[in-house]
Amino acid sequence: MSDDTNDSQPMLTQPFVSNTNQTWIVFDVNGTLTSCTAVRRHGKIRARPFVQHLELLTNAGFQLCLWSSAMQHNVLKAKDELLSTLEGSSVDFALTLSREHTRPAPDRKPFSHDTIKPLHIYFGNLARVVLIDDSDKAHHNEKTNLIRIPTWVGNGSDESLQDNVLKVLVAEILAKLVNVTDVRLFTQSISSTVFEKSVIAPALSSDPPPKPQQRYGKHHGRRHHDTRQKQTYLPQ
C-alpha cells in the first residue's frame, strides 16, 4: 500500500489483456519485490533477495506485470532498480500499472488513501491472473486471485538479506500453476506454503522493551516508574 495521494483514474472500455490463454502474474512492488515504502522515503530502493528467480516464471511462459499503488514516477524508479538487478536475464514486465490504475477502497476512512487493484478491469479472465501482494487489502471481491506473501522491509540489515520468500514463491508457482485452467484453485495453498516454508526477515526493528525509568513525581516528591514507551524507528 502507498500513501501517494493522486486518485485520478483512466476510463477503460475493455481490458488491457485480451489473450486469455496466457497466465498473468501481477506483482505488487513496495514490500513485495522491493524495499517497503518507509525505506523508500529515505531514498533507497532495494530489490528483494532471489528476485532473479522471476526469470524461471518468464521461461515457463508466464506474463509478468508490476502494479503498485504508488504514483507512476515512483513505480518507474522501483522498476529501474529491479531491471538493474535483473540485467542479463530474460525477465520482461509486459505491463506496468500504478496508482492511476487503482480505485479508492470502498471502505476507506476519511483522509485515507487506501486503494484496491481491480484485476477484472485490466485482465478480463480472472481464471488466468494472480496478484502477488504483501497486503490483503488490495483485492476487491477477488480474494481467490490473491497470493499474499510476507512483507519485506529491505533496510539492508543482515536479517533482511536472509529472506528467501521469492525463492519459495516461484517454486510453488511452477509446481502448481503451469498449464492450469483456473489459477484461483491454488492461490490459498501457495500462500500458506510460502508463509510456512520461507525464511522471513523481521517486518520491523525488534528493539528490546524499554526499562522503566525512575523519576520524582511532580507533586508528591516520591519516585515512581515512568511507563511511557520509547518510539521505535526503522533502522537506516
PDB file of C-alpha atoms in Angstrom:
ATOM      1  CA  MET A   1       0.000   0.000   0.000  1.00  0.00           C
ATOM      2  CA  SER A   2       1.080   3.558  -0.579  1.00  0.00           C
ATOM      3  CA  ASP A   3       0.212   6.948   0.785  1.00  0.00           C
ATOM      4  CA  ASP A   4       0.623   8.802  -2.517  1.00  0.00           C
ATOM      5  CA  THR A   5      -2.487  10.865  -2.923  1.00  0.00           C
ATOM      6  CA  ASN A   6      -3.423  11.223  -6.592  1.00  0.00           C
ATOM      7  CA  ASP A   7      -6.640   9.300  -7.212  1.00  0.00           C
ATOM      8  CA  SER A   8      -7.020  10.132 -10.897  1.00  0.00           C
ATOM      9  CA  GLN A   9      -8.281   7.121 -12.825  1.00  0.00           C
ATOM     10  CA  PRO A  10      -8.268   6.267 -16.529  1.00  0.00           C
ATOM     11  CA  MET A  11     -11.554   5.090 -18.011  1.00  0.00           C
ATOM     12  CA  LEU A  12     -11.348   1.797 -19.885  1.00  0.00           C
ATOM     13  CA  THR A  13     -13.869   0.271 -22.264  1.00  0.00           C
ATOM     14  CA  GLN A  14     -12.088  -3.108 -22.407  1.00  0.00           C
ATOM     15  CA  PRO A  15      -9.328  -4.954 -20.553  1.00  0.00           C
ATOM     16  CA  PHE A  16      -5.700  -4.345 -21.460  1.00  0.00           C
ATOM     17  CA  VAL A  17      -5.200  -8.088 -21.787  1.00  0.00           C
ATOM     18  CA  SER A  18      -7.146  -9.955 -24.447  1.00  0.00           C
ATOM     19  CA  ASN A  19      -5.117 -13.179 -24.703  1.00  0.00           C
ATOM     20  CA  THR A  20      -6.853 -15.461 -22.219  1.00  0.00           C
ATOM     21  CA  ASN A  21      -4.551 -18.397 -22.990  1.00  0.00           C
ATOM     22  CA  GLN A  22      -1.692 -16.835 -21.001  1.00  0.00           C
ATOM     23  CA  THR A  23      -1.485 -16.699 -17.234  1.00  0.00           C
ATOM     24  CA  TRP A  24      -0.587 -13.311 -15.778  1.00  0.00           C
ATOM     25  CA  ILE A  25       1.320 -12.889 -12.522  1.00  0.00           C
ATOM     26  CA  VAL A  26       0.771  -9.397 -11.182  1.00  0.00           C
ATOM     27  CA  PHE A  27       3.335  -8.297  -8.609  1.00  0.00           C
ATOM     28  CA  ASP A  28       2.880  -5.545  -6.078  1.00  0.00           C
ATOM     29  CA  VAL A  29       6.126  -3.580  -5.722  1.00  0.00           C
ATOM     30  CA  ASN A  30       6.830  -1.928  -2.343  1.00  0.00           C
ATOM     31  CA  GLY A  31       7.298  -4.591   0.337  1.00  0.00           C
ATOM     32  CA  THR A  32       6.816  -7.365  -2.225  1.00  0.00           C
ATOM     33  CA  LEU A  33       9.583  -7.112  -4.836  1.00  0.00           C
ATOM     34  CA  THR A  34      11.433  -4.110  -3.390  1.00  0.00           C
ATOM     35  CA  SER A  35      12.002  -2.447  -0.048  1.00  0.00           C
ATOM     36  CA  CYS A  36       8.910  -1.091   1.647  1.00  0.00           C
ATOM     37  CA  THR A  37       7.591   2.464   1.417  1.00  0.00           C
ATOM     38  CA  ALA A  38       9.167   3.573   4.707  1.00  0.00           C
ATOM     39  CA  VAL A  39      12.644   2.663   3.417  1.00  0.00           C
ATOM     40  CA  ARG A  40      11.962   4.221   0.012  1.00  0.00           C
ATOM     41  CA  ARG A  41      11.198   7.530   1.684  1.00  0.00           C
ATOM     42  CA  HIS A  42      14.784   7.566   2.935  1.00  0.00           C
ATOM     43  CA  GLY A  43      15.948   7.491  -0.661  1.00  0.00           C
ATOM     44  CA  LYS A  44      16.963   3.859  -1.048  1.00  0.00           C
ATOM     45  CA  ILE A  45      15.193   1.230  -3.143  1.00  0.00           C
ATOM     46  CA  ARG A  46      16.497  -2.329  -2.868  1.00  0.00           C
ATOM     47  CA  ALA A  47      15.464  -5.419  -4.810  1.00  0.00           C
ATOM     48  CA  ARG A  48      14.299  -8.330  -2.688  1.00  0.00           C
ATOM     49  CA  PRO A  49      16.644 -11.319  -2.404  1.00  0.00           C
ATOM     50  CA  PHE A  50      16.090 -14.041  -5.041  1.00  0.00           C
ATOM     51  CA  VAL A  51      14.287 -11.646  -7.385  1.00  0.00           C
ATOM     52  CA  GLN A  52      16.384 -13.294 -10.117  1.00  0.00           C
ATOM     53  CA  HIS A  53      14.130 -16.347  -9.763  1.00  0.00           C
ATOM     54  CA  LEU A  54      11.448 -14.436 -11.662  1.00  0.00           C
ATOM     55  CA  GLU A  55      13.325 -15.499 -14.797  1.00  0.00           C
ATOM     56  CA  LEU A  56      12.065 -19.038 -14.175  1.00  0.00           C
ATOM     57  CA  LEU A  57       8.492 -17.733 -14.451  1.00  0.00           C
ATOM     58  CA  THR A  58       9.251 -15.968 -17.726  1.00  0.00           C
ATOM     59  CA  ASN A  59      10.890 -19.101 -19.099  1.00  0.00           C
ATOM     60  CA  ALA A  60       7.811 -21.126 -18.120  1.00  0.00           C
ATOM     61  CA  GLY A  61       5.584 -18.872 -20.223  1.00  0.00           C
ATOM     62  CA  PHE A  62       4.003 -16.667 -17.573  1.00  0.00           C
ATOM     63  CA  GLN A  63       3.366 -12.994 -18.322  1.00  0.00           C
ATOM     64  CA  LEU A  64       4.646 -10.650 -15.606  1.00  0.00           C
ATOM     65  CA  CYS A  65       3.148  -7.339 -14.540  1.00  0.00           C
ATOM     66  CA  LEU A  66       4.100  -4.728 -11.941  1.00  0.00           C
ATOM     67  CA  TRP A  67       1.220  -2.997 -10.165  1.00  0.00           C
ATOM     68  CA  SER A  68       1.831  -0.609  -7.286  1.00  0.00           C
ATOM     69  CA  SER A  69      -0.491   1.853  -5.612  1.00  0.00           C
ATOM     70  CA  ALA A  70       2.365   4.371  -5.656  1.00  0.00           C
ATOM     71  CA  MET A  71       2.495   7.175  -8.198  1.00  0.00           C
ATOM     72  CA  GLN A  72       3.867   6.311 -11.614  1.00  0.00           C
ATOM     73  CA  HIS A  73       7.225   8.076 -11.186  1.00  0.00           C
ATOM     74  CA  ASN A  74       7.904   6.095  -8.003  1.00  0.00           C
ATOM     75  CA  VAL A  75       6.881   2.840  -9.650  1.00  0.00           C
ATOM     76  CA  LEU A  76       9.259   3.501 -12.538  1.00  0.00           C
ATOM     77  CA  LYS A  77      12.121   4.154 -10.108  1.00  0.00           C
ATOM     78  CA  ALA A  78      11.473   0.810  -8.459  1.00  0.00           C
ATOM     79  CA  LYS A  79      11.213  -0.863 -11.857  1.00  0.00           C
ATOM     80  CA  ASP A  80      14.593   0.576 -12.850  1.00  0.00           C
ATOM     81  CA  GLU A  81      16.147  -0.902  -9.707  1.00  0.00           C
ATOM     82  CA  LEU A  82      14.586  -4.283 -10.457  1.00  0.00           C
ATOM     83  CA  LEU A  83      15.764  -4.270 -14.072  1.00  0.00           C
ATOM     84  CA  SER A  84      19.242  -3.253 -12.946  1.00  0.00           C
ATOM     85  CA  THR A  85      19.342  -6.235 -10.601  1.00  0.00           C
ATOM     86  CA  LEU A  86      17.922  -8.471 -13.341  1.00  0.00           C
ATOM     87  CA  GLU A  87      20.326  -7.248 -16.030  1.00  0.00           C
ATOM     88  CA  GLY A  88      21.224 -10.067 -18.375  1.00  0.00           C
ATOM     89  CA  SER A  89      18.135 -12.129 -17.558  1.00  0.00           C
ATOM     90  CA  SER A  90      15.098 -12.757 -19.757  1.00  0.00           C
ATOM     91  CA  VAL A  91      12.648 -11.183 -17.296  1.00  0.00           C
ATOM     92  CA  ASP A  92      10.214  -8.845 -19.020  1.00  0.00           C
ATOM     93  CA  PHE A  93       7.465  -6.921 -17.243  1.00  0.00           C
ATOM     94  CA  ALA A  94       4.931  -6.740 -20.039  1.00  0.00           C
ATOM     95  CA  LEU A  95       2.730  -4.298 -18.130  1.00  0.00           C
ATOM     96  CA  THR A  96       3.488  -1.645 -15.522  1.00  0.00           C
ATOM     97  CA  LEU A  97       0.493  -0.233 -13.653  1.00  0.00           C
ATOM     98  CA  SER A  98       0.450   2.401 -10.916  1.00  0.00           C
ATOM     99  CA  ARG A  99      -1.852   4.379  -8.664  1.00  0.00           C
ATOM    100  CA  GLU A 100      -3.572   5.890 -11.691  1.00  0.00           C
ATOM    101  CA  HIS A 101      -4.952   2.409 -12.446  1.00  0.00           C
ATOM    102  CA  THR A 102      -6.321   1.693  -8.958  1.00  0.00           C
ATOM    103  CA  ARG A 103      -9.652   2.599  -7.390  1.00  0.00           C
ATOM    104  CA  PRO A 104     -10.314   4.098  -3.939  1.00  0.00           C
ATOM    105  CA  ALA A 105     -11.004   1.365  -1.404  1.00  0.00           C
ATOM    106  CA  PRO A 106     -14.783   1.259  -0.870  1.00  0.00           C
ATOM    107  CA  ASP A 107     -14.462   1.137   2.924  1.00  0.00           C
ATOM    108  CA  ARG A 108     -11.604   3.582   3.348  1.00  0.00           C
ATOM    109  CA  LYS A 109     -11.859   6.146   6.102  1.00  0.00           C
ATOM    110  CA  PRO A 110     -11.872   9.935   5.620  1.00  0.00           C
ATOM    111  CA  PHE A 111      -8.422  11.294   4.724  1.00  0.00           C
ATOM    112  CA  SER A 112      -7.224   7.752   3.984  1.00  0.00           C
ATOM    113  CA  HIS A 113      -5.671   6.969   0.619  1.00  0.00           C
ATOM    114  CA  ASP A 114      -6.121   3.187   0.586  1.00  0.00           C
ATOM    115  CA  THR A 115      -6.759   1.754  -2.848  1.00  0.00           C
ATOM    116  CA  ILE A 116      -7.784  -1.507  -4.486  1.00  0.00           C
ATOM    117  CA  LYS A 117      -6.460  -3.187  -7.629  1.00  0.00           C
ATOM    118  CA  PRO A 118      -9.449  -4.330  -9.717  1.00  0.00           C
ATOM    119  CA  LEU A 119      -7.986  -7.157 -11.769  1.00  0.00           C
ATOM    120  CA  HIS A 120     -11.131  -7.722 -13.833  1.00  0.00           C
ATOM    121  CA  ILE A 121     -10.875  -4.249 -15.387  1.00  0.00           C
ATOM    122  CA  TYR A 122      -7.426  -4.861 -16.858  1.00  0.00           C
ATOM    123  CA  PHE A 123      -7.161  -8.616 -17.263  1.00  0.00           C
ATOM    124  CA  GLY A 124     -10.671  -9.804 -18.074  1.00  0.00           C
ATOM    125  CA  ASN A 125     -10.396 -13.546 -17.404  1.00  0.00           C
ATOM    126  CA  LEU A 126      -9.882 -13.915 -13.656  1.00  0.00           C
ATOM    127  CA  ALA A 127      -9.150 -17.614 -14.037  1.00  0.00           C
ATOM    128  CA  ARG A 128      -5.801 -16.714 -15.614  1.00  0.00           C
ATOM    129  CA  VAL A 129      -4.421 -13.988 -13.327  1.00  0.00           C
ATOM    130  CA  VAL A 130      -2.974 -13.893  -9.811  1.00  0.00           C
ATOM    131  CA  LEU A 131      -2.000 -10.933  -7.668  1.00  0.00           C
ATOM    132  CA  ILE A 132       1.132 -11.277  -5.511  1.00  0.00           C
ATOM    133  CA  ASP A 133       0.898  -8.766  -2.662  1.00  0.00           C
ATOM    134  CA  ASP A 134       2.121  -8.371   0.908  1.00  0.00           C
ATOM    135  CA  SER A 135      -1.256  -6.904   1.881  1.00  0.00           C
ATOM    136  CA  ASP A 136      -4.694  -8.479   1.753  1.00  0.00           C
ATOM    137  CA  LYS A 137      -6.383  -5.077   1.384  1.00  0.00           C
ATOM    138  CA  ALA A 138      -5.696  -4.551  -2.307  1.00  0.00           C
ATOM    139  CA  HIS A 139      -8.125  -7.067  -3.768  1.00  0.00           C
ATOM    140  CA  HIS A 140     -11.734  -6.128  -4.499  1.00  0.00           C
ATOM    141  CA  ASN A 141     -14.061  -9.132  -4.269  1.00  0.00           C
ATOM    142  CA  GLU A 142     -11.230 -11.035  -5.956  1.00  0.00           C
ATOM    143  CA  LYS A 143      -9.673 -12.664  -2.909  1.00  0.00           C
ATOM    144  CA  THR A 144      -9.262 -16.010  -4.655  1.00  0.00           C
ATOM    145  CA  ASN A 145      -6.863 -14.323  -7.090  1.00  0.00           C
ATOM    146  CA  LEU A 146      -4.601 -13.126  -4.270  1.00  0.00           C
ATOM    147  CA  ILE A 147      -1.398 -14.856  -3.209  1.00  0.00           C
ATOM    148  CA  ARG A 148      -0.383 -12.999  -0.084  1.00  0.00           C
ATOM    149  CA  ILE A 149       3.271 -13.145   0.922  1.00  0.00           C
ATOM    150  CA  PRO A 150       5.231 -11.721   3.891  1.00  0.00           C
ATOM    151  CA  THR A 151       6.321  -8.093   3.743  1.00  0.00           C
ATOM    152  CA  TRP A 152       9.992  -7.337   3.094  1.00  0.00           C
ATOM    153  CA  VAL A 153      11.293  -4.169   4.729  1.00  0.00           C
ATOM    154  CA  GLY A 154      14.591  -4.172   2.837  1.00  0.00           C
ATOM    155  CA  ASN A 155      16.582  -1.963   5.177  1.00  0.00           C
ATOM    156  CA  GLY A 156      19.913  -3.598   4.270  1.00  0.00           C
ATOM    157  CA  SER A 157      20.373  -5.479   7.544  1.00  0.00           C
ATOM    158  CA  ASP A 158      21.855  -8.997   7.609  1.00  0.00           C
ATOM    159  CA  GLU A 159      18.485 -10.382   8.690  1.00  0.00           C
ATOM    160  CA  SER A 160      16.771  -8.646   5.790  1.00  0.00           C
ATOM    161  CA  LEU A 161      19.158 -10.239   3.286  1.00  0.00           C
ATOM    162  CA  GLN A 162      18.364 -13.756   4.574  1.00  0.00           C
ATOM    163  CA  ASP A 163      14.802 -13.501   3.246  1.00  0.00           C
ATOM    164  CA  ASN A 164      14.006 -16.277   0.743  1.00  0.00           C
ATOM    165  CA  VAL A 165      10.295 -15.666   0.186  1.00  0.00           C
ATOM    166  CA  LEU A 166      10.610 -15.164  -3.575  1.00  0.00           C
ATOM    167  CA  LYS A 167      12.560 -18.397  -3.970  1.00  0.00           C
ATOM    168  CA  VAL A 168       9.812 -20.389  -2.234  1.00  0.00           C
ATOM    169  CA  LEU A 169       7.069 -18.478  -4.057  1.00  0.00           C
ATOM    170  CA  VAL A 170       8.469 -19.139  -7.533  1.00  0.00           C
ATOM    171  CA  ALA A 171       8.937 -22.825  -6.766  1.00  0.00           C
ATOM    172  CA  GLU A 172       5.311 -23.080  -5.641  1.00  0.00           C
ATOM    173  CA  ILE A 173       4.000 -21.291  -8.732  1.00  0.00           C
ATOM    174  CA  LEU A 174       5.968 -23.559 -11.045  1.00  0.00           C
ATOM    175  CA  ALA A 175       4.723 -26.622  -9.169  1.00  0.00           C
ATOM    176  CA  LYS A 176       1.043 -25.645  -9.116  1.00  0.00           C
ATOM    177  CA  LEU A 177       0.122 -23.097 -11.800  1.00  0.00           C
ATOM    178  CA  VAL A 178       1.744 -24.333 -15.002  1.00  0.00           C
ATOM    179  CA  ASN A 179      -0.901 -25.275 -17.591  1.00  0.00           C
ATOM    180  CA  VAL A 180      -3.851 -24.987 -15.199  1.00  0.00           C
ATOM    181  CA  THR A 181      -7.153 -23.570 -16.432  1.00  0.00           C
ATOM    182  CA  ASP A 182      -8.125 -21.803 -13.193  1.00  0.00           C
ATOM    183  CA  VAL A 183      -5.330 -20.456 -11.003  1.00  0.00           C
ATOM    184  CA  ARG A 184      -7.792 -19.486  -8.260  1.00  0.00           C
ATOM    185  CA  LEU A 185      -7.974 -23.114  -7.126  1.00  0.00           C
ATOM    186  CA  PHE A 186      -4.370 -22.958  -5.897  1.00  0.00           C
ATOM    187  CA  THR A 187      -3.734 -19.424  -4.607  1.00  0.00           C
ATOM    188  CA  GLN A 188      -4.544 -20.109  -0.962  1.00  0.00           C
ATOM    189  CA  SER A 189      -2.387 -23.233  -0.935  1.00  0.00           C
ATOM    190  CA  ILE A 190       0.566 -21.333  -2.404  1.00  0.00           C
ATOM    191  CA  SER A 191       0.237 -18.507   0.102  1.00  0.00           C
ATOM    192  CA  SER A 192       0.085 -20.923   3.042  1.00  0.00           C
ATOM    193  CA  THR A 193       3.192 -22.766   1.861  1.00  0.00           C
ATOM    194  CA  VAL A 194       5.139 -19.525   1.384  1.00  0.00           C
ATOM    195  CA  PHE A 195       4.412 -18.450   4.965  1.00  0.00           C
ATOM    196  CA  GLU A 196       5.186 -21.939   6.277  1.00  0.00           C
ATOM    197  CA  LYS A 197       8.456 -22.669   4.466  1.00  0.00           C
ATOM    198  CA  SER A 198      10.094 -19.281   3.955  1.00  0.00           C
ATOM    199  CA  VAL A 199      12.834 -17.638   5.947  1.00  0.00           C
ATOM    200  CA  ILE A 200      11.071 -14.375   6.697  1.00  0.00           C
ATOM    201  CA  ALA A 201      13.009 -11.269   7.654  1.00  0.00           C
ATOM    202  CA  PRO A 202      11.543  -9.275  10.573  1.00  0.00           C
ATOM    203  CA  ALA A 203       8.964  -6.768   9.422  1.00  0.00           C
ATOM    204  CA  LEU A 204      10.191  -4.079  11.808  1.00  0.00           C
ATOM    205  CA  SER A 205      13.144  -3.479  14.111  1.00  0.00           C
ATOM    206  CA  SER A 206      12.892  -5.546  17.290  1.00  0.00           C
ATOM    207  CA  ASP A 207      14.269  -3.220  19.913  1.00  0.00           C
ATOM    208  CA  PRO A 208      14.072  -4.652  23.454  1.00  0.00           C
ATOM    209  CA  PRO A 209      11.247  -3.201  25.549  1.00  0.00           C
ATOM    210  CA  PRO A 210      12.339  -0.114  27.476  1.00  0.00           C
ATOM    211  CA  LYS A 211      13.130  -0.460  31.151  1.00  0.00           C
ATOM    212  CA  PRO A 212      11.016   1.647  33.496  1.00  0.00           C
ATOM    213  CA  GLN A 213      12.827   4.841  34.434  1.00  0.00           C
ATOM    214  CA  GLN A 214      12.694   6.224  37.940  1.00  0.00           C
ATOM    215  CA  ARG A 215      11.917   9.876  38.395  1.00  0.00           C
ATOM    216  CA  TYR A 216      10.471  12.107  41.049  1.00  0.00           C
ATOM    217  CA  GLY A 217       6.779  12.903  40.925  1.00  0.00           C
ATOM    218  CA  LYS A 218       5.880  16.496  40.173  1.00  0.00           C
ATOM    219  CA  HIS A 219       3.713  16.957  43.236  1.00  0.00           C
ATOM    220  CA  HIS A 220       4.495  14.181  45.672  1.00  0.00           C
ATOM    221  CA  GLY A 221       8.268  14.251  45.916  1.00  0.00           C
ATOM    222  CA  ARG A 222       8.486  10.469  45.575  1.00  0.00           C
ATOM    223  CA  ARG A 223       9.808   8.155  42.934  1.00  0.00           C
ATOM    224  CA  HIS A 224       7.545   6.317  40.539  1.00  0.00           C
ATOM    225  CA  HIS A 225       8.043   4.351  37.340  1.00  0.00           C
ATOM    226  CA  ASP A 226       7.778   6.064  34.002  1.00  0.00           C
ATOM    227  CA  THR A 227       5.825   3.588  31.880  1.00  0.00           C
ATOM    228  CA  ARG A 228       5.857   5.630  28.690  1.00  0.00           C
ATOM    229  CA  GLN A 229       7.083   3.598  25.738  1.00  0.00           C
ATOM    230  CA  LYS A 230      10.026   4.587  23.618  1.00  0.00           C
ATOM    231  CA  GLN A 231       9.293   5.222  19.971  1.00  0.00           C
ATOM    232  CA  THR A 232      10.732   2.591  17.648  1.00  0.00           C
ATOM    233  CA  TYR A 233      12.358   3.796  14.456  1.00  0.00           C
ATOM    234  CA  LEU A 234      13.138   1.835  11.343  1.00  0.00           C
ATOM    235  CA  PRO A 235      16.896   1.143  11.126  1.00  0.00           C
ATOM    236  CA  GLN A 236      18.718   3.154   8.496  1.00  0.00           C
TER     237      GLN A 236
END
